[in-house]
Amino acid sequence: MLPKTAAAQGWFSDTVLGAQIEGGIMASSARSSKNTSFGQLIPGRSNQPTLDQLALTWIKPVDPIGGGYGLGVNLRFLYGSDARSYVITGISDRILTGRYQVMPVYANVALHMPWLTKGGLDGQVGVFAAPMGVEALDPSVRAFYTLAYTTEYSTPFEHVGGMFQWHLNTHFDLQFGMDTGNQTSFGRGDNNHEPAGYVGLSGSNLAGGPLSFTYLFRVGPEDAIRAIGPRANSAQRFWNDLNGTWKFSDRWSVSAELNQVHDQGLRADTWSGVVWAALNVSPVLTFNARTELYRDNTGQFVTQYLGNTSYAQTLLGHPADTLSAPATTYGDLSLNAIWRPLVGHHVKLFQIRPEIRFDRSLNGTRPFGDFRNGSRVMVGGDMTLGF
């Protein structure tokens, strides 16, 4: 049932405006000639301070429009280094081409339809963040500054299309959707001529309350015709992602993710497992740990994009300045703290996250530091302000 308060006062009365800025730095023991950190899209440079994102948000929550139907709007635009990797070809790949770029995180119409069940069907149509995976682009809702290999290379980032949630009952939602592909759009922004889509199931408040999970299966062509020829239209990429969280108490919880990807066009596979643990020691301080095992079976997924537009060019199948390692099994461990003191009425979020991260090749390759090092240590962190 949708609330009627906003409808009675005027449809725009509950509009939400927001701004958020994040910047940080990660120093690496494996120095590279171009100050890049292999296997790290965020942050994209080592030993250099970075404006990761300046995000502006306008949200009109879903409110009744009659007959049990609801309508809303979600808009968030981002400027910063993160936009180089979260680029959407055909939409944001040519607006700015420097170190700092701009992109829509989401720009969609939100719908509620009173169909089939008491909870009905919710949907987002337009540009939306990919629903697969644990770690989000928004630094205020993820534990770490750096991202897991699984997040960066084995889950999608952005879509143009539609995603829907059918509320089966109070515990389970059926999720499904269709889009133009991972970080592609239409026309010149599409790297092949076929769509892709999702189907999956999520559950919440299970086992008496502490357990939640999401399983998503995704299938569709993701390779570029310019790169592998016409078979890009029929060569499928299969994604499987299962993640869940168990809250032991209000103070601590554990999350885990299992992921597998198979690409017919590249004849490539990845598989991985990630575990997060969080301990809230006070209302303003949380300690986190993350450990991961990630296998890139051919070395075609974990890639370093050296140029400012290399990521977008690779999506479209154009030649780009990139580096890839041989087939590698990566292990990584990250530790951090999140400090969120209350600083004033007008500041909604002040967050500082110091982090230390250890990466290692577990099968003898040397992917780090211009292929001289089999391991590395990264130390740094970021700061986020939200208004």
mmCIF file of C-alpha atoms in Angstrom:
data_model
loop_
_atom_site.group_PDB
_atom_site.id
_atom_site.type_symbol
_atom_site.label_atom_id
_atom_site.label_comp_id
_atom_site.label_asym_id
_atom_site.label_seq_id
_atom_site.Cartn_x
_atom_site.Cartn_y
_atom_site.Cartn_z
ATOM 1 C CA MET A 1 0.000 0.000 0.000
ATOM 2 C CA LEU A 2 1.466 3.366 -1.011
ATOM 3 C CA PRO A 3 1.396 6.327 1.413
ATOM 4 C CA LYS A 4 -1.143 9.047 0.657
ATOM 5 C CA THR A 5 0.527 11.921 2.496
ATOM 6 C CA ALA A 6 2.519 13.287 -0.428
ATOM 7 C CA ALA A 7 -0.398 12.918 -2.823
ATOM 8 C CA ALA A 8 -2.620 14.957 -0.515
ATOM 9 C CA GLN A 9 -0.035 17.747 -0.171
ATOM 10 C CA GLY A 10 1.125 17.814 -3.785
ATOM 11 C CA TRP A 11 3.039 15.295 -5.852
ATOM 12 C CA PHE A 12 6.401 17.089 -5.478
ATOM 13 C CA SER A 13 6.095 17.777 -1.750
ATOM 14 C CA ASP A 14 8.325 14.838 -0.751
ATOM 15 C CA THR A 15 11.092 15.493 -3.274
ATOM 16 C CA VAL A 16 14.588 14.731 -1.907
ATOM 17 C CA LEU A 17 17.688 16.677 -2.951
ATOM 18 C CA GLY A 18 21.224 15.669 -1.993
ATOM 19 C CA ALA A 19 24.909 16.150 -2.712
ATOM 20 C CA GLN A 20 27.883 13.963 -1.822
ATOM 21 C CA ILE A 21 31.613 14.293 -2.417
ATOM 22 C CA GLU A 22 34.287 11.619 -1.963
ATOM 23 C CA GLY A 23 38.057 11.751 -2.365
ATOM 24 C CA GLY A 24 40.942 9.561 -1.301
ATOM 25 C CA ILE A 25 44.351 8.054 -1.937
ATOM 26 C CA MET A 26 45.863 4.554 -1.848
ATOM 27 C CA ALA A 27 49.642 4.134 -1.758
ATOM 28 C CA SER A 28 51.002 0.879 -3.210
ATOM 29 C CA SER A 29 54.182 -1.045 -2.493
ATOM 30 C CA ALA A 30 54.200 -2.279 -6.120
ATOM 31 C CA ARG A 31 55.161 0.882 -7.958
ATOM 32 C CA SER A 32 54.126 1.219 -11.582
ATOM 33 C CA SER A 33 55.523 3.420 -14.332
ATOM 34 C CA LYS A 34 52.129 5.121 -14.816
ATOM 35 C CA ASN A 35 51.059 5.125 -11.149
ATOM 36 C CA THR A 36 48.363 2.567 -11.868
ATOM 37 C CA SER A 37 47.265 -0.193 -9.498
ATOM 38 C CA PHE A 38 46.747 -3.386 -11.450
ATOM 39 C CA GLY A 39 43.335 -4.879 -10.801
ATOM 40 C CA GLN A 40 42.003 -1.677 -9.230
ATOM 41 C CA LEU A 41 39.411 0.365 -11.095
ATOM 42 C CA ILE A 42 38.489 2.338 -7.949
ATOM 43 C CA PRO A 43 40.693 4.132 -7.122
ATOM 44 C CA GLY A 44 42.236 4.093 -10.593
ATOM 45 C CA ARG A 45 45.612 5.567 -9.632
ATOM 46 C CA SER A 46 48.057 4.673 -6.868
ATOM 47 C CA ASN A 47 50.050 7.195 -4.846
ATOM 48 C CA GLN A 48 47.895 10.082 -6.146
ATOM 49 C CA PRO A 49 45.029 11.920 -4.415
ATOM 50 C CA THR A 50 41.796 11.488 -6.353
ATOM 51 C CA LEU A 51 38.399 13.139 -6.529
ATOM 52 C CA ASP A 52 36.450 9.918 -6.831
ATOM 53 C CA GLN A 53 33.012 11.410 -7.128
ATOM 54 C CA LEU A 54 30.881 14.480 -6.723
ATOM 55 C CA ALA A 55 27.298 13.224 -6.895
ATOM 56 C CA LEU A 56 24.077 15.256 -7.128
ATOM 57 C CA THR A 57 20.798 13.462 -6.416
ATOM 58 C CA TRP A 58 17.137 14.319 -7.037
ATOM 59 C CA ILE A 59 14.558 11.746 -5.991
ATOM 60 C CA LYS A 60 10.792 11.911 -6.227
ATOM 61 C CA PRO A 61 9.603 8.876 -4.202
ATOM 62 C CA VAL A 62 6.879 6.683 -5.637
ATOM 63 C CA ASP A 63 3.487 8.133 -4.724
ATOM 64 C CA PRO A 64 -0.073 7.144 -5.686
ATOM 65 C CA ILE A 65 -1.458 8.326 -9.014
ATOM 66 C CA GLY A 66 -4.758 6.429 -8.766
ATOM 67 C CA GLY A 67 -6.073 2.919 -9.032
ATOM 68 C CA GLY A 68 -3.335 1.510 -6.816
ATOM 69 C CA TYR A 69 -0.616 2.633 -9.248
ATOM 70 C CA GLY A 70 2.396 4.712 -8.219
ATOM 71 C CA LEU A 71 4.961 6.891 -9.995
ATOM 72 C CA GLY A 72 8.320 8.374 -9.017
ATOM 73 C CA VAL A 73 11.599 9.612 -10.486
ATOM 74 C CA ASN A 74 15.228 8.835 -9.539
ATOM 75 C CA LEU A 75 18.124 10.996 -10.768
ATOM 76 C CA ARG A 76 21.776 10.906 -9.730
ATOM 77 C CA PHE A 77 24.654 12.358 -11.749
ATOM 78 C CA LEU A 78 28.302 11.869 -10.863
ATOM 79 C CA TYR A 79 31.474 13.788 -11.728
ATOM 80 C CA GLY A 80 34.876 12.351 -10.880
ATOM 81 C CA SER A 81 37.400 9.601 -11.493
ATOM 82 C CA ASP A 82 34.861 6.820 -10.850
ATOM 83 C CA ALA A 83 32.939 7.830 -13.989
ATOM 84 C CA ARG A 84 35.794 6.521 -16.167
ATOM 85 C CA SER A 85 34.970 2.956 -15.123
ATOM 86 C CA TYR A 86 31.207 3.299 -14.645
ATOM 87 C CA VAL A 87 30.870 4.916 -18.084
ATOM 88 C CA ILE A 88 27.815 4.163 -20.262
ATOM 89 C CA THR A 89 28.739 4.085 -23.944
ATOM 90 C CA GLY A 90 26.534 6.273 -26.107
ATOM 91 C CA ILE A 91 25.502 8.358 -23.087
ATOM 92 C CA SER A 92 28.534 9.480 -21.079
ATOM 93 C CA ASP A 93 31.607 8.293 -23.005
ATOM 94 C CA ARG A 94 32.108 11.506 -25.008
ATOM 95 C CA ILE A 95 30.945 14.254 -22.659
ATOM 96 C CA LEU A 96 34.334 14.559 -20.924
ATOM 97 C CA THR A 97 37.434 12.536 -21.741
ATOM 98 C CA GLY A 98 39.935 13.575 -19.058
ATOM 99 C CA ARG A 99 40.805 12.004 -15.727
ATOM 100 C CA TYR A 100 37.524 13.268 -14.277
ATOM 101 C CA GLN A 101 34.388 12.451 -16.233
ATOM 102 C CA VAL A 102 30.619 12.639 -15.788
ATOM 103 C CA MET A 103 27.919 9.943 -15.948
ATOM 104 C CA PRO A 104 24.383 9.186 -14.752
ATOM 105 C CA VAL A 105 24.380 6.665 -11.903
ATOM 106 C CA TYR A 106 20.633 6.402 -12.372
ATOM 107 C CA ALA A 107 18.056 8.349 -14.361
ATOM 108 C CA ASN A 108 14.835 6.402 -14.344
ATOM 109 C CA VAL A 109 11.114 6.406 -13.823
ATOM 110 C CA ALA A 110 10.036 4.325 -10.831
ATOM 111 C CA LEU A 111 6.726 2.485 -11.034
ATOM 112 C CA HIS A 112 4.400 0.601 -8.714
ATOM 113 C CA MET A 113 1.739 -1.693 -10.167
ATOM 114 C CA PRO A 114 -0.868 -3.451 -7.976
ATOM 115 C CA TRP A 115 -0.665 -6.725 -9.878
ATOM 116 C CA LEU A 116 -0.982 -10.391 -8.899
ATOM 117 C CA THR A 117 -0.016 -10.179 -5.208
ATOM 118 C CA LYS A 118 -0.715 -7.922 -2.226
ATOM 119 C CA GLY A 119 2.749 -6.348 -2.538
ATOM 120 C CA GLY A 120 2.400 -5.855 -6.285
ATOM 121 C CA LEU A 121 5.185 -5.109 -8.741
ATOM 122 C CA ASP A 122 7.821 -2.366 -8.560
ATOM 123 C CA GLY A 123 10.066 -1.352 -11.427
ATOM 124 C CA GLN A 124 12.663 1.110 -12.690
ATOM 125 C CA VAL A 125 12.799 2.028 -16.383
ATOM 126 C CA GLY A 126 15.666 4.053 -17.839
ATOM 127 C CA VAL A 127 19.263 4.157 -16.590
ATOM 128 C CA PHE A 128 19.804 2.153 -13.417
ATOM 129 C CA ALA A 129 22.686 0.689 -11.397
ATOM 130 C CA ALA A 130 23.204 -3.035 -11.949
ATOM 131 C CA PRO A 131 21.466 -5.032 -9.190
ATOM 132 C CA MET A 132 24.060 -7.845 -9.080
ATOM 133 C CA GLY A 133 26.664 -7.996 -6.345
ATOM 134 C CA VAL A 134 27.294 -6.648 -2.854
ATOM 135 C CA GLU A 135 29.491 -3.560 -3.261
ATOM 136 C CA ALA A 136 27.766 -0.448 -4.626
ATOM 137 C CA LEU A 137 29.242 2.659 -6.272
ATOM 138 C CA ASP A 138 27.904 4.858 -3.464
ATOM 139 C CA PRO A 139 30.658 5.059 -0.800
ATOM 140 C CA SER A 140 28.102 5.662 1.953
ATOM 141 C CA VAL A 141 26.584 2.171 1.572
ATOM 142 C CA ARG A 142 29.659 -0.019 1.016
ATOM 143 C CA ALA A 143 32.239 -1.063 3.560
ATOM 144 C CA PHE A 144 35.543 -0.390 1.754
ATOM 145 C CA TYR A 145 37.156 2.284 -0.384
ATOM 146 C CA THR A 146 38.733 -0.303 -2.701
ATOM 147 C CA LEU A 147 36.566 -2.907 -4.416
ATOM 148 C CA ALA A 148 36.852 -6.683 -4.611
ATOM 149 C CA TYR A 149 37.985 -8.234 -7.913
ATOM 150 C CA THR A 150 34.538 -9.852 -8.058
ATOM 151 C CA THR A 151 32.829 -6.463 -7.990
ATOM 152 C CA GLU A 152 35.136 -4.896 -10.561
ATOM 153 C CA TYR A 153 35.376 -7.691 -13.122
ATOM 154 C CA SER A 154 32.575 -10.218 -12.567
ATOM 155 C CA THR A 155 29.502 -8.089 -11.885
ATOM 156 C CA PRO A 156 27.938 -5.485 -14.226
ATOM 157 C CA PHE A 157 27.968 -1.786 -13.349
ATOM 158 C CA GLU A 158 25.234 0.134 -15.213
ATOM 159 C CA HIS A 159 22.276 -0.621 -17.499
ATOM 160 C CA VAL A 160 19.808 1.030 -19.847
ATOM 161 C CA GLY A 161 16.498 -0.829 -19.788
ATOM 162 C CA GLY A 162 14.075 -1.994 -17.115
ATOM 163 C CA MET A 163 14.359 -3.923 -13.847
ATOM 164 C CA PHE A 164 11.384 -5.192 -11.842
ATOM 165 C CA GLN A 165 10.709 -6.632 -8.389
ATOM 166 C CA TRP A 166 7.574 -8.729 -7.904
ATOM 167 C CA HIS A 167 6.804 -8.956 -4.178
ATOM 168 C CA LEU A 168 5.614 -12.545 -3.770
ATOM 169 C CA ASN A 169 5.026 -12.184 -0.019
ATOM 170 C CA THR A 170 6.576 -10.458 2.994
ATOM 171 C CA HIS A 171 9.822 -12.443 2.626
ATOM 172 C CA PHE A 172 10.477 -13.142 -1.065
ATOM 173 C CA ASP A 173 10.802 -11.048 -4.238
ATOM 174 C CA LEU A 174 11.118 -12.314 -7.793
ATOM 175 C CA GLN A 175 13.486 -10.077 -9.772
ATOM 176 C CA PHE A 176 13.665 -9.827 -13.551
ATOM 177 C CA GLY A 177 14.625 -7.327 -16.233
ATOM 178 C CA MET A 178 16.028 -6.645 -19.684
ATOM 179 C CA ASP A 179 18.627 -4.154 -20.892
ATOM 180 C CA THR A 180 20.970 -3.280 -23.761
ATOM 181 C CA GLY A 181 23.998 -4.836 -22.033
ATOM 182 C CA ASN A 182 26.563 -3.982 -19.400
ATOM 183 C CA GLN A 183 27.342 -0.241 -19.678
ATOM 184 C CA THR A 184 26.010 0.074 -23.225
ATOM 185 C CA SER A 185 23.013 1.885 -24.698
ATOM 186 C CA PHE A 186 21.542 2.222 -28.196
ATOM 187 C CA GLY A 187 22.901 3.090 -31.645
ATOM 188 C CA ARG A 188 26.598 3.908 -31.624
ATOM 189 C CA GLY A 189 26.600 3.165 -27.898
ATOM 190 C CA ASP A 190 25.760 -0.518 -28.405
ATOM 191 C CA ASN A 191 28.584 -3.001 -28.972
ATOM 192 C CA ASN A 192 26.320 -5.690 -30.447
ATOM 193 C CA HIS A 193 22.740 -5.996 -31.658
ATOM 194 C CA GLU A 194 21.213 -8.129 -28.906
ATOM 195 C CA PRO A 195 19.792 -7.471 -25.415
ATOM 196 C CA ALA A 196 20.625 -9.139 -22.109
ATOM 197 C CA GLY A 197 18.561 -9.792 -19.029
ATOM 198 C CA TYR A 198 18.188 -10.917 -15.425
ATOM 199 C CA VAL A 199 16.081 -13.307 -13.419
ATOM 200 C CA GLY A 200 16.483 -14.141 -9.748
ATOM 201 C CA LEU A 201 15.087 -14.362 -6.247
ATOM 202 C CA SER A 202 15.759 -12.415 -3.066
ATOM 203 C CA GLY A 203 14.671 -13.087 0.495
ATOM 204 C CA SER A 204 14.735 -11.011 3.675
ATOM 205 C CA ASN A 205 14.039 -11.482 7.390
ATOM 206 C CA LEU A 206 14.530 -15.237 7.086
ATOM 207 C CA ALA A 207 15.411 -17.726 9.861
ATOM 208 C CA GLY A 208 13.553 -15.563 12.330
ATOM 209 C CA GLY A 209 15.002 -12.321 11.017
ATOM 210 C CA PRO A 210 18.823 -12.376 10.710
ATOM 211 C CA LEU A 211 19.206 -13.894 7.216
ATOM 212 C CA SER A 212 18.819 -12.209 3.825
ATOM 213 C CA PHE A 213 19.993 -13.326 0.388
ATOM 214 C CA THR A 214 19.874 -12.519 -3.338
ATOM 215 C CA TYR A 215 20.504 -14.859 -6.262
ATOM 216 C CA LEU A 216 20.654 -13.398 -9.776
ATOM 217 C CA PHE A 217 21.252 -15.125 -13.104
ATOM 218 C CA ARG A 218 22.120 -12.962 -16.082
ATOM 219 C CA VAL A 219 22.535 -13.961 -19.721
ATOM 220 C CA GLY A 220 23.129 -12.131 -22.993
ATOM 221 C CA PRO A 221 25.860 -11.170 -25.475
ATOM 222 C CA GLU A 222 28.354 -8.716 -23.960
ATOM 223 C CA ASP A 223 31.269 -8.802 -26.418
ATOM 224 C CA ALA A 224 31.790 -6.240 -29.177
ATOM 225 C CA ILE A 225 31.273 -6.987 -32.865
ATOM 226 C CA ARG A 226 34.346 -4.845 -33.586
ATOM 227 C CA ALA A 227 36.434 -7.153 -31.403
ATOM 228 C CA ILE A 228 35.268 -10.693 -32.255
ATOM 229 C CA GLY A 229 33.093 -10.239 -35.347
ATOM 230 C CA PRO A 230 29.420 -11.115 -36.003
ATOM 231 C CA ARG A 231 29.433 -14.017 -33.533
ATOM 232 C CA ALA A 232 29.290 -11.346 -30.817
ATOM 233 C CA ASN A 233 25.517 -11.299 -31.394
ATOM 234 C CA SER A 234 25.094 -14.951 -30.465
ATOM 235 C CA ALA A 235 27.996 -15.630 -28.081
ATOM 236 C CA GLN A 236 26.398 -15.492 -24.630
ATOM 237 C CA ARG A 237 27.875 -14.397 -21.338
ATOM 238 C CA PHE A 238 26.411 -16.258 -18.357
ATOM 239 C CA TRP A 239 26.609 -14.667 -14.905
ATOM 240 C CA ASN A 240 25.676 -16.354 -11.618
ATOM 241 C CA ASP A 241 25.810 -14.448 -8.344
ATOM 242 C CA LEU A 242 24.603 -15.542 -4.901
ATOM 243 C CA ASN A 243 25.116 -13.345 -1.868
ATOM 244 C CA GLY A 244 23.722 -13.323 1.635
ATOM 245 C CA THR A 245 24.045 -11.641 5.020
ATOM 246 C CA TRP A 246 23.612 -13.014 8.539
ATOM 247 C CA LYS A 247 23.200 -10.454 11.334
ATOM 248 C CA PHE A 248 24.352 -12.117 14.542
ATOM 249 C CA SER A 249 23.351 -9.039 16.522
ATOM 250 C CA ASP A 250 23.034 -5.283 16.164
ATOM 251 C CA ARG A 251 26.796 -5.114 16.638
ATOM 252 C CA TRP A 252 28.171 -7.569 14.100
ATOM 253 C CA SER A 253 27.297 -9.352 10.865
ATOM 254 C CA VAL A 254 28.859 -11.475 8.117
ATOM 255 C CA SER A 255 28.161 -11.311 4.375
ATOM 256 C CA ALA A 256 29.345 -13.670 1.638
ATOM 257 C CA GLU A 257 29.221 -13.739 -2.157
ATOM 258 C CA LEU A 258 29.766 -16.565 -4.657
ATOM 259 C CA ASN A 259 30.149 -15.598 -8.311
ATOM 260 C CA GLN A 260 30.757 -17.408 -11.613
ATOM 261 C CA VAL A 261 30.984 -16.027 -15.159
ATOM 262 C CA HIS A 262 31.361 -17.845 -18.483
ATOM 263 C CA ASP A 263 31.821 -15.955 -21.757
ATOM 264 C CA GLN A 264 31.323 -17.951 -24.972
ATOM 265 C CA GLY A 265 32.810 -15.249 -27.191
ATOM 266 C CA LEU A 266 36.037 -14.883 -25.233
ATOM 267 C CA ARG A 267 36.091 -18.555 -24.228
ATOM 268 C CA ALA A 268 36.840 -17.302 -20.738
ATOM 269 C CA ASP A 269 35.701 -18.083 -17.197
ATOM 270 C CA THR A 270 35.965 -16.574 -13.741
ATOM 271 C CA TRP A 271 34.878 -17.858 -10.352
ATOM 272 C CA SER A 272 35.226 -16.277 -6.941
ATOM 273 C CA GLY A 273 34.178 -16.121 -3.327
ATOM 274 C CA VAL A 274 34.186 -13.075 -1.029
ATOM 275 C CA VAL A 275 33.465 -12.765 2.700
ATOM 276 C CA TRP A 276 32.871 -9.539 4.649
ATOM 277 C CA ALA A 277 32.675 -9.169 8.437
ATOM 278 C CA ALA A 278 31.536 -5.998 10.216
ATOM 279 C CA LEU A 279 31.755 -5.114 13.917
ATOM 280 C CA ASN A 280 30.032 -1.965 15.228
ATOM 281 C CA VAL A 281 32.015 -0.970 18.308
ATOM 282 C CA SER A 282 30.025 2.241 18.815
ATOM 283 C CA PRO A 283 27.311 4.235 17.007
ATOM 284 C CA VAL A 284 30.021 6.118 15.085
ATOM 285 C CA LEU A 285 32.763 3.488 14.617
ATOM 286 C CA THR A 286 32.759 0.204 12.651
ATOM 287 C CA PHE A 287 35.603 -2.211 11.891
ATOM 288 C CA ASN A 288 35.447 -4.280 8.691
ATOM 289 C CA ALA A 289 37.356 -7.186 7.169
ATOM 290 C CA ARG A 290 37.086 -8.572 3.634
ATOM 291 C CA THR A 291 38.803 -11.610 2.140
ATOM 292 C CA GLU A 292 38.515 -12.927 -1.401
ATOM 293 C CA LEU A 293 39.614 -15.733 -3.682
ATOM 294 C CA TYR A 294 39.272 -14.854 -7.378
ATOM 295 C CA ARG A 295 40.216 -16.954 -10.408
ATOM 296 C CA ASP A 296 40.597 -15.382 -13.858
ATOM 297 C CA ASN A 297 40.966 -18.563 -15.895
ATOM 298 C CA THR A 298 42.394 -16.973 -19.064
ATOM 299 C CA GLY A 299 43.603 -13.547 -17.924
ATOM 300 C CA GLN A 300 41.047 -11.733 -20.096
ATOM 301 C CA PHE A 301 38.877 -10.278 -17.330
ATOM 302 C CA VAL A 302 41.277 -8.617 -14.887
ATOM 303 C CA THR A 303 42.597 -5.713 -16.940
ATOM 304 C CA GLN A 304 44.254 -2.374 -16.220
ATOM 305 C CA TYR A 305 42.900 0.502 -18.329
ATOM 306 C CA LEU A 306 45.742 2.975 -18.730
ATOM 307 C CA GLY A 307 44.073 5.746 -20.728
ATOM 308 C CA ASN A 308 41.260 7.941 -19.488
ATOM 309 C CA THR A 309 38.898 6.546 -22.132
ATOM 310 C CA SER A 310 40.378 3.029 -22.381
ATOM 311 C CA TYR A 311 37.525 1.399 -20.474
ATOM 312 C CA ALA A 312 34.862 2.819 -22.804
ATOM 313 C CA GLN A 313 36.900 2.022 -25.911
ATOM 314 C CA THR A 314 37.309 -1.583 -24.769
ATOM 315 C CA LEU A 315 33.547 -1.935 -24.245
ATOM 316 C CA LEU A 316 32.978 -0.841 -27.848
ATOM 317 C CA GLY A 317 35.733 -3.070 -29.240
ATOM 318 C CA HIS A 318 38.077 -0.237 -30.248
ATOM 319 C CA PRO A 319 41.857 -0.495 -29.705
ATOM 320 C CA ALA A 320 42.738 0.770 -26.238
ATOM 321 C CA ASP A 321 45.744 1.167 -23.956
ATOM 322 C CA THR A 322 45.372 -1.755 -21.542
ATOM 323 C CA LEU A 323 47.402 -4.334 -19.633
ATOM 324 C CA SER A 324 46.339 -7.895 -18.790
ATOM 325 C CA ALA A 325 48.058 -10.561 -16.719
ATOM 326 C CA PRO A 326 48.244 -14.283 -17.496
ATOM 327 C CA ALA A 327 45.666 -16.624 -15.993
ATOM 328 C CA THR A 328 45.881 -15.857 -12.274
ATOM 329 C CA THR A 329 44.307 -16.867 -8.995
ATOM 330 C CA TYR A 330 44.130 -13.735 -6.826
ATOM 331 C CA GLY A 331 43.902 -13.660 -3.065
ATOM 332 C CA ASP A 332 43.259 -10.451 -1.167
ATOM 333 C CA LEU A 333 42.600 -9.310 2.381
ATOM 334 C CA SER A 334 41.377 -5.835 3.344
ATOM 335 C CA LEU A 335 40.970 -4.285 6.802
ATOM 336 C CA ASN A 336 39.481 -0.903 7.581
ATOM 337 C CA ALA A 337 37.589 1.297 10.004
ATOM 338 C CA ILE A 338 34.607 3.532 9.261
ATOM 339 C CA TRP A 339 34.324 6.627 11.443
ATOM 340 C CA ARG A 340 31.101 8.640 11.111
ATOM 341 C CA PRO A 341 31.030 11.378 13.767
ATOM 342 C CA LEU A 342 28.092 13.762 14.017
ATOM 343 C CA VAL A 343 29.410 17.135 12.869
ATOM 344 C CA GLY A 344 26.412 19.410 12.383
ATOM 345 C CA HIS A 345 22.822 19.800 11.370
ATOM 346 C CA HIS A 346 23.508 20.579 7.705
ATOM 347 C CA VAL A 347 25.995 17.728 7.160
ATOM 348 C CA LYS A 348 24.114 14.437 6.728
ATOM 349 C CA LEU A 349 27.270 12.326 6.445
ATOM 350 C CA PHE A 350 30.909 12.783 7.423
ATOM 351 C CA GLN A 351 32.796 9.542 6.848
ATOM 352 C CA ILE A 352 36.491 8.647 7.070
ATOM 353 C CA ARG A 353 37.707 5.152 6.052
ATOM 354 C CA PRO A 354 41.391 4.302 6.593
ATOM 355 C CA GLU A 355 42.230 1.005 4.855
ATOM 356 C CA ILE A 356 45.058 -1.491 4.430
ATOM 357 C CA ARG A 357 44.888 -4.096 1.675
ATOM 358 C CA PHE A 358 47.061 -7.125 0.837
ATOM 359 C CA ASP A 359 46.981 -8.692 -2.652
ATOM 360 C CA ARG A 360 48.817 -11.792 -3.823
ATOM 361 C CA SER A 361 48.966 -14.049 -6.857
ATOM 362 C CA LEU A 362 48.402 -17.594 -5.605
ATOM 363 C CA ASN A 363 49.643 -19.425 -8.698
ATOM 364 C CA GLY A 364 53.065 -17.857 -9.220
ATOM 365 C CA THR A 365 52.272 -15.077 -11.734
ATOM 366 C CA ARG A 366 53.451 -11.483 -11.210
ATOM 367 C CA PRO A 367 50.592 -9.161 -12.122
ATOM 368 C CA PHE A 368 51.571 -6.170 -9.950
ATOM 369 C CA GLY A 369 54.062 -3.342 -10.370
ATOM 370 C CA ASP A 370 54.497 -3.591 -14.153
ATOM 371 C CA PHE A 371 54.612 -7.408 -13.847
ATOM 372 C CA ARG A 372 57.578 -7.425 -11.472
ATOM 373 C CA ASN A 373 55.710 -8.355 -8.273
ATOM 374 C CA GLY A 374 53.608 -11.302 -7.191
ATOM 375 C CA SER A 375 52.150 -9.403 -4.228
ATOM 376 C CA ARG A 376 51.558 -5.885 -2.965
ATOM 377 C CA VAL A 377 50.385 -3.889 0.026
ATOM 378 C CA MET A 378 48.137 -0.860 -0.326
ATOM 379 C CA VAL A 379 47.570 1.713 2.441
ATOM 380 C CA GLY A 380 45.331 4.759 2.390
ATOM 381 C CA GLY A 381 41.692 5.652 2.625
ATOM 382 C CA ASP A 382 39.002 8.119 1.668
ATOM 383 C CA MET A 383 36.711 10.784 3.082
ATOM 384 C CA THR A 384 33.063 11.385 2.178
ATOM 385 C CA LEU A 385 30.834 14.394 2.871
ATOM 386 C CA GLY A 386 27.097 14.247 2.289
ATOM 387 C CA PHE A 387 24.573 17.111 2.416
#
